[in-house]
């Protein structure tokens, strides 16, 4: 079995290198993007000791005895971040088959699969993700928190994760895990322990419950969504009073609030309530974008999600196809307007709607809709670090920051698609990838066997 070979070989091919604690590692490349400047630096050098950047700049002196990693004609960048993933899930195949599979899949098996999604994500250069929702019909497990903890303990390889646990939404809304199934199929109506809450007090209870169980960020669905069967994509699902309670309780507990929101009127209510980011935002009008700009609210556009769905539209039931078409038709103008108006844009893809590890394809979509390559790169580095509240540690290549460093071949300001071919990944001073990824190596090694069989 080719797939089995890939998995087995990947385990052996991708190791995490660790070096003596007192050793300097020096990364060199033809260029460097520091995460905040408007141009690239030539002859980039980054000096790393333990898990931190000691120095970063052009043509720096190399400490004696340092281990030098010369990446040649590449561009060093801060580790990319994705502010909207679902690393414990995979919605990328046929919609109805997936729903059936979810009923069959043991949550432990789901967790094991998630370790693979985490590995391919970090190998693609994404050293940090904000993971916005993890839910399994009929299960109360917190798989995203477990995945995050296992990565932090270095039990498995993956990106730094800020997790939202189950997300919060209304009965019958986009996040209701029984949405579209017959009544009481699962024996009870979902409640706050499933992230389903109605009324300000219950919303506060749901926030407290999720924080108690490990949420780093609070996610809520304030409007309908594309991949849910019984809600309209742009209708409001939380009231202004519920949103006020959501934001107040989250901010009291020092957690930021990300809201899934396609509709325009409900986006205004969410911005008024004080949310930190609007996810998707497909139907937002220029006046709404002006409100966002004034209040410094981030837009996380997730262009890849609609791109993938439109490319595989036959995989979805007719009701979802209509919603996807409407949202996609609106989102391009919305995004162009947001760029023109200078709304803060965070890089986020909705990975899981498409296969994990393809996150960087978002860059080209952003550039094609009017963003400069350097601003697209900033969205995935300094901007995301600001939105996630971790800018003091990551997001730029500066002295004292954690050594999350990646390299892309060539110059991303002349060809943004080089971000899709990351050739080197370091996370917190440890080299996770140099050259082909584990999966690519396994594929290469497996190929001769396959042709031998064919012969
Ligand atoms: Zn999402």
CSV table of C-alpha atoms and ligand atoms in Angstrom, one decimal:
chain,number,residue,atom,x,y,z
A,1,UNK,CA,0.0,0.0,0.0
A,2,UNK,CA,1.5,3.2,-1.2
A,3,UNK,CA,-0.2,5.3,1.5
A,4,UNK,CA,1.1,3.1,4.3
A,5,UNK,CA,4.6,3.3,2.8
A,6,UNK,CA,4.3,7.1,2.8
A,7,UNK,CA,3.3,7.2,6.4
A,8,UNK,CA,5.9,4.8,7.6
A,9,UNK,CA,8.7,6.4,5.6
A,10,UNK,CA,7.6,9.9,6.7
A,11,UNK,CA,8.1,8.9,10.3
A,12,UNK,CA,11.7,7.9,9.6
A,13,UNK,CA,12.5,10.7,7.1
A,14,UNK,CA,11.4,13.7,9.2
A,15,UNK,CA,13.2,14.0,12.4
A,16,UNK,CA,13.6,17.0,14.6
A,17,UNK,CA,17.3,18.0,14.9
A,18,UNK,CA,18.5,19.2,18.2
A,19,UNK,CA,22.0,20.6,18.8
A,20,UNK,CA,24.2,21.2,21.8
A,21,UNK,CA,22.8,23.9,23.9
A,22,UNK,CA,25.8,26.2,23.5
A,23,UNK,CA,26.0,25.9,19.7
A,24,UNK,CA,25.2,28.8,17.4
A,25,UNK,CA,23.3,28.0,14.3
A,26,UNK,CA,23.7,30.6,11.5
A,27,UNK,CA,21.1,30.7,8.7
A,28,UNK,CA,22.3,32.4,5.4
A,29,UNK,CA,20.4,33.1,2.2
A,30,UNK,CA,20.5,35.5,-0.7
A,31,UNK,CA,17.6,37.5,0.8
A,32,UNK,CA,15.7,38.0,4.0
A,33,UNK,CA,12.2,39.3,4.7
A,34,UNK,CA,12.1,40.5,8.3
A,35,UNK,CA,8.3,40.5,8.7
A,36,UNK,CA,7.9,44.3,9.0
A,37,UNK,CA,10.0,46.1,6.3
A,38,UNK,CA,8.7,47.1,2.9
A,39,UNK,CA,11.5,45.5,1.1
A,40,UNK,CA,13.8,42.5,1.3
A,41,UNK,CA,17.3,42.6,2.7
A,42,UNK,CA,20.1,41.2,0.6
A,43,UNK,CA,22.6,38.6,2.0
A,44,UNK,CA,20.4,37.7,4.9
A,45,UNK,CA,22.0,36.2,8.0
A,46,UNK,CA,20.2,35.0,11.2
A,47,UNK,CA,22.2,33.9,14.2
A,48,UNK,CA,20.3,31.5,16.4
A,49,UNK,CA,21.2,30.2,19.9
A,50,UNK,CA,19.0,27.7,21.7
A,51,UNK,CA,15.4,28.7,20.8
A,52,UNK,CA,16.0,32.4,20.2
A,53,UNK,CA,17.3,34.8,17.4
A,54,UNK,CA,20.5,36.4,18.7
A,55,UNK,CA,20.8,38.7,15.6
A,56,UNK,CA,19.3,39.1,12.2
A,57,UNK,CA,20.4,41.4,9.3
A,58,UNK,CA,22.5,41.7,6.2
A,59,UNK,CA,26.0,40.2,6.0
A,60,UNK,CA,26.4,39.8,9.7
A,61,UNK,CA,29.6,38.4,11.2
A,62,UNK,CA,29.4,34.7,11.9
A,63,UNK,CA,30.3,33.6,15.4
A,64,UNK,CA,33.3,31.3,15.4
A,65,UNK,CA,32.4,27.6,15.7
A,66,UNK,CA,28.9,28.2,14.5
A,67,UNK,CA,27.1,25.6,12.4
A,68,UNK,CA,26.3,27.5,9.2
A,69,UNK,CA,23.3,26.5,7.1
A,70,UNK,CA,23.7,28.1,3.7
A,71,UNK,CA,20.3,28.1,1.9
A,72,UNK,CA,21.7,29.7,-1.2
A,73,UNK,CA,19.3,31.5,-3.6
A,74,UNK,CA,16.4,31.6,-1.1
A,75,UNK,CA,14.6,34.1,1.0
A,76,UNK,CA,14.6,33.7,4.8
A,77,UNK,CA,11.2,34.7,6.3
A,78,UNK,CA,9.6,34.5,9.8
A,79,UNK,CA,7.7,31.3,10.2
A,80,UNK,CA,4.3,31.8,8.5
A,81,UNK,CA,1.1,31.9,10.6
A,82,UNK,CA,-2.4,30.9,9.6
A,83,UNK,CA,-5.0,32.6,11.7
A,84,UNK,CA,-7.8,30.2,10.6
A,85,UNK,CA,-7.3,26.5,10.6
A,86,UNK,CA,-9.1,23.4,11.8
A,87,UNK,CA,-6.2,21.0,12.3
A,88,UNK,CA,-8.4,18.2,13.8
A,89,UNK,CA,-10.7,18.0,10.8
A,90,UNK,CA,-10.8,17.4,7.1
A,91,UNK,CA,-13.8,18.7,5.2
A,92,UNK,CA,-12.1,18.5,1.8
A,93,UNK,CA,-13.8,15.5,0.1
A,94,UNK,CA,-17.4,14.7,-0.8
A,95,UNK,CA,-19.7,16.4,1.7
A,96,UNK,CA,-22.2,13.6,2.3
A,97,UNK,CA,-19.5,10.9,2.4
A,98,UNK,CA,-17.6,12.9,5.0
A,99,UNK,CA,-20.7,13.4,7.2
A,100,UNK,CA,-21.3,9.6,7.1
A,101,UNK,CA,-17.6,9.0,7.9
A,102,UNK,CA,-17.8,11.3,10.9
A,103,UNK,CA,-20.5,9.1,12.4
A,104,UNK,CA,-18.3,6.1,12.0
A,105,UNK,CA,-14.9,7.6,13.0
A,106,UNK,CA,-13.8,7.0,16.6
A,107,UNK,CA,-12.6,10.3,18.1
A,108,UNK,CA,-9.3,8.7,19.0
A,109,UNK,CA,-8.7,7.8,15.4
A,110,UNK,CA,-9.6,11.4,14.5
A,111,UNK,CA,-6.9,12.6,16.9
A,112,UNK,CA,-4.3,10.3,15.4
A,113,UNK,CA,-5.2,11.7,11.9
A,114,UNK,CA,-4.8,15.2,13.3
A,115,UNK,CA,-1.2,14.6,14.2
A,116,UNK,CA,-0.6,14.1,10.4
A,117,UNK,CA,-2.4,17.3,9.6
A,118,UNK,CA,-0.3,19.1,12.1
A,119,UNK,CA,2.9,17.7,10.6
A,120,UNK,CA,2.2,18.7,7.0
A,121,UNK,CA,1.2,22.2,8.2
A,122,UNK,CA,4.4,22.9,9.9
A,123,UNK,CA,6.4,21.3,7.1
A,124,UNK,CA,4.6,23.7,4.7
A,125,UNK,CA,6.2,26.6,6.7
A,126,UNK,CA,3.4,27.4,9.0
A,127,UNK,CA,5.0,27.5,12.5
A,128,UNK,CA,1.9,29.0,14.2
A,129,UNK,CA,-1.8,28.5,13.7
A,130,UNK,CA,-4.9,29.9,15.4
A,131,UNK,CA,-7.2,26.8,15.3
A,132,UNK,CA,-10.7,28.0,15.1
A,133,UNK,CA,-13.0,25.1,16.1
A,134,UNK,CA,-12.8,21.4,16.7
A,135,UNK,CA,-16.0,19.4,17.1
A,136,UNK,CA,-17.1,15.8,16.6
A,137,UNK,CA,-20.7,14.7,16.6
A,138,UNK,CA,-21.5,12.9,19.8
A,139,UNK,CA,-18.1,13.5,21.5
A,140,UNK,CA,-17.1,15.8,24.2
A,141,UNK,CA,-13.3,15.4,23.7
A,142,UNK,CA,-11.1,18.5,23.3
A,143,UNK,CA,-8.9,17.1,20.5
A,144,UNK,CA,-7.5,20.5,19.5
A,145,UNK,CA,-6.3,21.2,23.1
A,146,UNK,CA,-4.7,17.7,23.2
A,147,UNK,CA,-3.0,18.3,19.9
A,148,UNK,CA,-1.7,21.6,21.1
A,149,UNK,CA,-0.4,20.1,24.3
A,150,UNK,CA,1.3,17.2,22.5
A,151,UNK,CA,3.1,19.6,20.2
A,152,UNK,CA,4.1,21.8,23.1
A,153,UNK,CA,5.5,18.8,24.9
A,154,UNK,CA,7.3,17.7,21.7
A,155,UNK,CA,5.5,14.4,21.6
A,156,UNK,CA,4.7,15.2,18.0
A,157,UNK,CA,5.8,17.7,15.4
A,158,UNK,CA,3.5,20.5,14.5
A,159,UNK,CA,2.9,24.2,14.6
A,160,UNK,CA,2.4,26.3,17.7
A,161,UNK,CA,-1.4,26.3,18.2
A,162,UNK,CA,-3.8,28.7,19.8
A,163,UNK,CA,-7.1,26.8,20.0
A,164,UNK,CA,-10.7,27.7,20.2
A,165,UNK,CA,-12.1,24.3,21.4
A,166,UNK,CA,-15.7,23.9,20.2
A,167,UNK,CA,-16.6,27.5,19.2
A,168,UNK,CA,-19.9,29.0,20.2
A,169,UNK,CA,-23.1,29.3,18.2
A,170,UNK,CA,-26.9,29.3,18.3
A,171,UNK,CA,-29.3,26.4,18.2
A,172,UNK,CA,-29.7,25.4,14.6
A,173,UNK,CA,-26.9,27.7,13.6
A,174,UNK,CA,-23.7,27.1,11.6
A,175,UNK,CA,-21.9,25.5,14.6
A,176,UNK,CA,-24.8,23.2,15.7
A,177,UNK,CA,-23.3,19.8,15.2
A,178,UNK,CA,-26.8,18.3,14.7
A,179,UNK,CA,-27.7,20.8,12.0
A,180,UNK,CA,-29.3,18.9,9.1
A,181,UNK,CA,-29.8,15.6,11.0
A,182,UNK,CA,-33.3,14.6,12.1
A,183,UNK,CA,-34.5,15.8,15.5
A,184,UNK,CA,-33.0,14.0,18.5
A,185,UNK,CA,-31.0,11.5,16.3
A,186,UNK,CA,-28.2,11.9,18.8
A,187,UNK,CA,-30.6,11.6,21.9
A,188,UNK,CA,-30.3,15.2,23.1
A,189,UNK,CA,-30.2,18.8,21.9
A,190,UNK,CA,-26.7,20.2,22.0
A,191,UNK,CA,-26.0,22.5,24.9
A,192,UNK,CA,-23.2,24.8,26.1
A,193,UNK,CA,-20.9,21.8,26.5
A,194,UNK,CA,-21.2,21.5,22.8
A,195,UNK,CA,-20.7,25.2,22.3
A,196,UNK,CA,-24.4,25.8,21.6
A,197,UNK,CA,-25.9,28.6,23.7
A,198,UNK,CA,-28.9,30.9,23.6
A,199,UNK,CA,-29.2,34.2,25.5
A,200,UNK,CA,-26.4,36.3,27.1
A,201,UNK,CA,-26.1,34.3,30.3
A,202,UNK,CA,-25.7,31.0,28.5
A,203,UNK,CA,-23.2,32.6,26.1
A,204,UNK,CA,-21.1,33.6,29.2
A,205,UNK,CA,-21.4,30.1,30.5
A,206,UNK,CA,-20.2,28.6,27.2
A,207,UNK,CA,-17.2,31.0,27.2
A,208,UNK,CA,-16.3,30.1,30.7
A,209,UNK,CA,-16.6,26.4,29.9
A,210,UNK,CA,-14.4,26.6,26.9
A,211,UNK,CA,-11.7,28.6,28.7
A,212,UNK,CA,-11.9,26.1,31.6
A,213,UNK,CA,-11.2,23.3,29.0
A,214,UNK,CA,-8.2,25.0,27.4
A,215,UNK,CA,-9.4,27.6,24.9
A,216,UNK,CA,-6.8,30.3,24.0
A,217,UNK,CA,-9.2,32.2,21.9
A,218,UNK,CA,-13.0,32.4,21.6
A,219,UNK,CA,-14.6,31.6,18.3
A,220,UNK,CA,-18.3,32.2,17.6
A,221,UNK,CA,-20.6,31.9,14.6
A,222,UNK,CA,-22.6,35.1,14.4
A,223,UNK,CA,-24.0,34.5,10.9
A,224,UNK,CA,-24.9,31.4,8.9
A,225,UNK,CA,-22.2,29.6,6.9
A,226,UNK,CA,-21.6,27.8,3.7
A,227,UNK,CA,-21.0,24.2,4.9
A,228,UNK,CA,-24.0,23.8,7.1
A,229,UNK,CA,-27.4,22.6,5.7
A,230,UNK,CA,-30.2,24.5,7.4
A,231,UNK,CA,-29.1,28.1,7.8
A,232,UNK,CA,-28.9,30.9,5.3
A,233,UNK,CA,-25.3,32.1,4.8
A,234,UNK,CA,-25.8,35.8,5.6
A,235,UNK,CA,-28.5,35.8,8.3
A,236,UNK,CA,-27.7,36.8,11.9
A,237,UNK,CA,-27.4,34.0,14.4
A,238,UNK,CA,-26.6,35.9,17.6
A,239,UNK,CA,-28.3,39.0,18.9
A,240,UNK,CA,-26.4,42.2,19.7
A,241,UNK,CA,-27.0,41.4,23.4
A,242,UNK,CA,-25.5,37.9,23.0
A,243,UNK,CA,-22.5,39.3,21.1
A,244,UNK,CA,-22.0,41.9,23.8
A,245,UNK,CA,-21.9,39.2,26.4
A,246,UNK,CA,-19.6,37.0,24.3
A,247,UNK,CA,-17.1,39.8,23.9
A,248,UNK,CA,-17.3,41.1,27.5
A,249,UNK,CA,-16.9,37.6,29.0
A,250,UNK,CA,-14.0,36.7,26.7
A,251,UNK,CA,-12.1,39.9,27.1
A,252,UNK,CA,-12.6,39.7,30.9
A,253,UNK,CA,-10.8,36.4,30.7
A,254,UNK,CA,-8.1,38.0,28.4
A,255,UNK,CA,-9.2,36.0,25.4
A,256,UNK,CA,-9.6,37.5,22.0
A,257,UNK,CA,-12.8,36.9,20.0
A,258,UNK,CA,-12.9,35.7,16.4
A,259,UNK,CA,-16.3,35.5,14.7
A,260,UNK,CA,-17.4,33.5,11.7
A,261,UNK,CA,-19.4,36.1,9.8
A,262,UNK,CA,-20.5,36.3,6.2
A,263,UNK,CA,-23.4,38.8,6.4
A,264,UNK,CA,-23.1,42.6,6.3
A,265,UNK,CA,-25.6,43.7,8.9
A,266,UNK,CA,-24.5,41.2,11.4
A,267,UNK,CA,-20.8,42.1,10.8
A,268,UNK,CA,-21.7,45.7,11.9
A,269,UNK,CA,-23.3,44.4,15.1
A,270,UNK,CA,-20.2,42.3,15.8
A,271,UNK,CA,-17.8,45.2,15.2
A,272,UNK,CA,-20.0,47.3,17.5
A,273,UNK,CA,-19.8,44.6,20.1
A,274,UNK,CA,-16.0,44.8,20.0
A,275,UNK,CA,-14.9,41.5,18.3
A,276,UNK,CA,-11.2,41.2,17.4
A,277,UNK,CA,-11.5,39.7,14.0
A,278,UNK,CA,-14.1,39.0,11.4
A,279,UNK,CA,-13.6,35.6,9.6
A,280,UNK,CA,-14.7,35.4,6.0
A,281,UNK,CA,-16.7,38.6,5.8
A,282,UNK,CA,-17.9,37.8,2.3
A,283,UNK,CA,-20.8,40.2,2.0
A,284,UNK,CA,-19.3,43.2,3.9
A,285,UNK,CA,-20.0,46.6,2.3
A,286,UNK,CA,-17.5,49.5,2.2
A,287,UNK,CA,-19.3,51.3,5.1
A,288,UNK,CA,-18.8,48.2,7.2
A,289,UNK,CA,-15.1,48.0,6.2
A,290,UNK,CA,-14.8,51.6,7.3
A,291,UNK,CA,-16.1,50.7,10.7
A,292,UNK,CA,-13.5,47.9,10.9
A,293,UNK,CA,-10.7,50.2,9.9
A,294,UNK,CA,-11.7,52.8,12.5
A,295,UNK,CA,-11.9,50.2,15.3
A,296,UNK,CA,-8.8,48.3,14.2
A,297,UNK,CA,-10.7,45.0,13.7
A,298,UNK,CA,-8.9,42.4,11.6
A,299,UNK,CA,-10.3,40.8,8.5
A,300,UNK,CA,-9.4,37.1,8.0
A,301,UNK,CA,-10.5,36.5,4.4
A,302,UNK,CA,-10.0,32.7,4.0
A,303,UNK,CA,-10.0,33.0,0.2
A,304,UNK,CA,-8.7,29.5,-0.1
A,305,UNK,CA,-11.9,28.0,1.3
A,306,UNK,CA,-14.2,29.4,-1.3
A,307,UNK,CA,-11.6,28.7,-4.0
A,308,UNK,CA,-11.5,25.1,-3.1
A,309,UNK,CA,-15.3,24.7,-2.8
A,310,UNK,CA,-15.8,26.3,-6.2
A,311,UNK,CA,-13.2,24.1,-7.7
A,312,UNK,CA,-15.0,21.0,-6.4
A,313,UNK,CA,-18.5,22.3,-6.4
A,314,UNK,CA,-19.9,18.8,-7.4
A,315,UNK,CA,-18.8,17.5,-4.0
A,316,UNK,CA,-21.5,19.6,-2.2
A,317,UNK,CA,-25.3,19.3,-2.0
A,318,UNK,CA,-27.3,21.8,-4.1
A,319,UNK,CA,-28.2,24.0,-1.1
A,320,UNK,CA,-24.6,24.4,-0.2
A,321,UNK,CA,-23.6,25.0,-3.9
A,322,UNK,CA,-26.0,28.0,-4.0
A,323,UNK,CA,-24.5,29.4,-0.8
A,324,UNK,CA,-20.9,28.9,-1.9
A,325,UNK,CA,-21.6,30.6,-5.2
A,326,UNK,CA,-23.2,33.7,-3.6
A,327,UNK,CA,-20.4,34.0,-1.0
A,328,UNK,CA,-17.7,33.6,-3.5
A,329,UNK,CA,-19.2,36.1,-5.9
A,330,UNK,CA,-19.3,38.7,-3.1
A,331,UNK,CA,-16.0,38.1,-1.4
A,332,UNK,CA,-13.6,39.2,-4.2
A,333,UNK,CA,-15.0,42.8,-4.3
A,334,UNK,CA,-15.1,42.8,-0.5
A,335,UNK,CA,-11.4,41.8,-0.3
A,336,UNK,CA,-10.3,44.3,-3.0
A,337,UNK,CA,-12.2,47.1,-1.1
A,338,UNK,CA,-10.6,46.1,2.2
A,339,UNK,CA,-7.1,46.2,0.7
A,340,UNK,CA,-7.7,49.6,-0.9
A,341,UNK,CA,-9.2,51.0,2.3
A,342,UNK,CA,-6.3,49.8,4.4
A,343,UNK,CA,-8.3,47.4,6.7
A,344,UNK,CA,-6.0,45.3,8.8
A,345,UNK,CA,-5.8,41.9,7.1
A,346,UNK,CA,-4.7,38.8,8.8
A,347,UNK,CA,-3.6,35.7,6.8
A,348,UNK,CA,-6.1,32.9,7.4
A,349,UNK,CA,-7.2,30.1,5.1
A,350,UNK,CA,-9.8,27.8,6.7
A,351,UNK,CA,-7.5,24.8,6.2
A,352,UNK,CA,-9.6,21.6,6.5
A,353,UNK,CA,-12.0,22.9,3.9
A,354,UNK,CA,-9.1,22.1,1.6
A,355,UNK,CA,-6.4,19.5,2.3
A,356,UNK,CA,-3.9,20.5,5.1
A,357,UNK,CA,-0.5,21.8,4.0
A,358,UNK,CA,-1.8,23.8,1.0
A,359,UNK,CA,-2.2,27.0,3.2
A,360,UNK,CA,0.3,29.0,1.2
A,361,UNK,CA,-1.9,29.0,-1.9
A,362,UNK,CA,-3.8,31.8,-0.1
A,363,UNK,CA,-0.9,34.2,-0.9
A,364,UNK,CA,-1.4,34.1,-4.6
A,365,UNK,CA,-5.2,34.6,-4.2
A,366,UNK,CA,-4.5,37.7,-2.1
A,367,UNK,CA,-2.0,39.1,-4.6
A,368,UNK,CA,-4.3,38.4,-7.6
A,369,UNK,CA,-7.0,40.5,-5.8
A,370,UNK,CA,-4.8,43.5,-5.4
A,371,UNK,CA,-2.6,43.0,-2.4
A,372,UNK,CA,1.2,43.6,-2.9
A,373,UNK,CA,3.4,40.6,-2.3
A,374,UNK,CA,5.1,42.3,0.6
A,375,UNK,CA,1.8,43.1,2.3
A,376,UNK,CA,0.6,39.5,1.8
A,377,UNK,CA,3.8,38.3,3.5
A,378,UNK,CA,3.3,40.8,6.3
A,379,UNK,CA,-0.3,39.5,6.8
A,380,UNK,CA,1.1,36.0,7.5
A,381,UNK,CA,3.8,37.2,9.8
A,382,UNK,CA,3.6,40.5,11.8
A,383,UNK,CA,-0.1,41.0,11.3
A,384,UNK,CA,-1.1,37.5,12.4
A,385,UNK,CA,1.3,37.9,15.4
A,386,UNK,CA,-0.5,41.1,16.4
A,387,UNK,CA,-3.9,39.6,16.0
A,388,UNK,CA,-3.0,36.5,18.0
A,389,UNK,CA,-1.4,38.6,20.7
A,390,UNK,CA,2.0,36.9,20.4
A,391,UNK,CA,4.0,39.7,18.7
A,392,UNK,CA,6.4,40.0,21.6
A,393,UNK,CA,7.7,36.4,20.7
A,394,UNK,CA,7.2,35.8,17.0
A,395,UNK,CA,6.2,37.3,13.7
A,396,UNK,CA,9.4,39.2,12.9
A,397,UNK,CA,13.1,38.3,12.5
A,398,UNK,CA,14.5,40.3,15.4
A,399,UNK,CA,16.9,39.9,18.2
A,400,UNK,CA,15.3,38.2,21.2
A,401,UNK,CA,12.4,36.7,19.3
A,402,UNK,CA,11.8,32.9,19.1
A,403,UNK,CA,13.7,31.4,16.2
A,404,UNK,CA,10.8,30.5,13.9
A,405,UNK,CA,12.4,30.8,10.5
A,406,UNK,CA,11.6,29.4,7.1
A,407,UNK,CA,13.1,29.7,3.6
A,408,UNK,CA,11.4,29.9,0.3
A,409,UNK,CA,13.3,29.5,-3.0
A,410,UNK,CA,13.9,32.6,-5.1
A,411,UNK,CA,12.3,36.0,-4.4
A,412,UNK,CA,8.6,36.0,-3.2
A,413,UNK,CA,8.2,39.7,-4.1
A,414,UNK,CA,8.6,38.8,-7.8
A,415,UNK,CA,6.9,35.4,-7.7
A,416,UNK,CA,4.6,34.9,-4.6
A,417,UNK,CA,4.0,31.3,-5.5
A,418,UNK,CA,7.5,30.4,-4.1
A,419,UNK,CA,5.7,30.5,-0.7
A,420,UNK,CA,4.1,27.2,-1.8
A,421,UNK,CA,7.6,25.5,-2.0
A,422,UNK,CA,9.1,26.1,1.4
A,423,UNK,CA,12.5,24.4,1.5
A,424,UNK,CA,13.5,25.0,5.2
A,425,UNK,CA,11.6,25.2,8.5
A,426,UNK,CA,13.0,26.0,11.9
A,427,UNK,CA,10.7,26.3,14.9
A,428,UNK,CA,12.0,27.6,18.2
A,429,UNK,CA,15.6,26.9,17.1
A,430,UNK,CA,15.0,23.3,16.0
A,431,UNK,CA,15.2,22.4,12.3
A,432,UNK,CA,12.0,20.6,11.4
A,433,UNK,CA,12.7,20.5,7.6
A,434,UNK,CA,15.6,21.0,5.3
A,435,UNK,CA,15.0,20.1,1.7
A,436,UNK,CA,12.1,17.9,0.6
A,437,UNK,CA,9.4,17.2,3.2
A,438,UNK,CA,8.9,13.7,4.7
A,439,UNK,CA,5.9,13.1,2.4
A,440,UNK,CA,7.9,14.2,-0.7
A,441,UNK,CA,10.8,12.0,0.2
A,442,UNK,CA,8.5,9.0,0.9
A,443,UNK,CA,6.8,9.6,-2.4
A,444,UNK,CA,10.1,9.6,-4.3
A,445,UNK,CA,11.3,6.5,-2.5
A,446,UNK,CA,8.0,4.7,-3.0
A,447,UNK,CA,7.8,5.4,-6.7
A,448,UNK,CA,10.3,2.7,-8.0
A,449,UNK,CA,8.3,0.0,-6.0
A,450,UNK,CA,5.1,1.1,-7.7
A,451,UNK,CA,6.6,0.9,-11.2
A,452,UNK,CA,8.2,-2.5,-10.4
A,453,UNK,CA,4.8,-3.8,-9.4
A,454,UNK,CA,3.3,-2.3,-12.6
A,455,UNK,CA,5.9,-4.2,-14.7
B,1,LIG,ZN1,-13.4,27.8,9.7
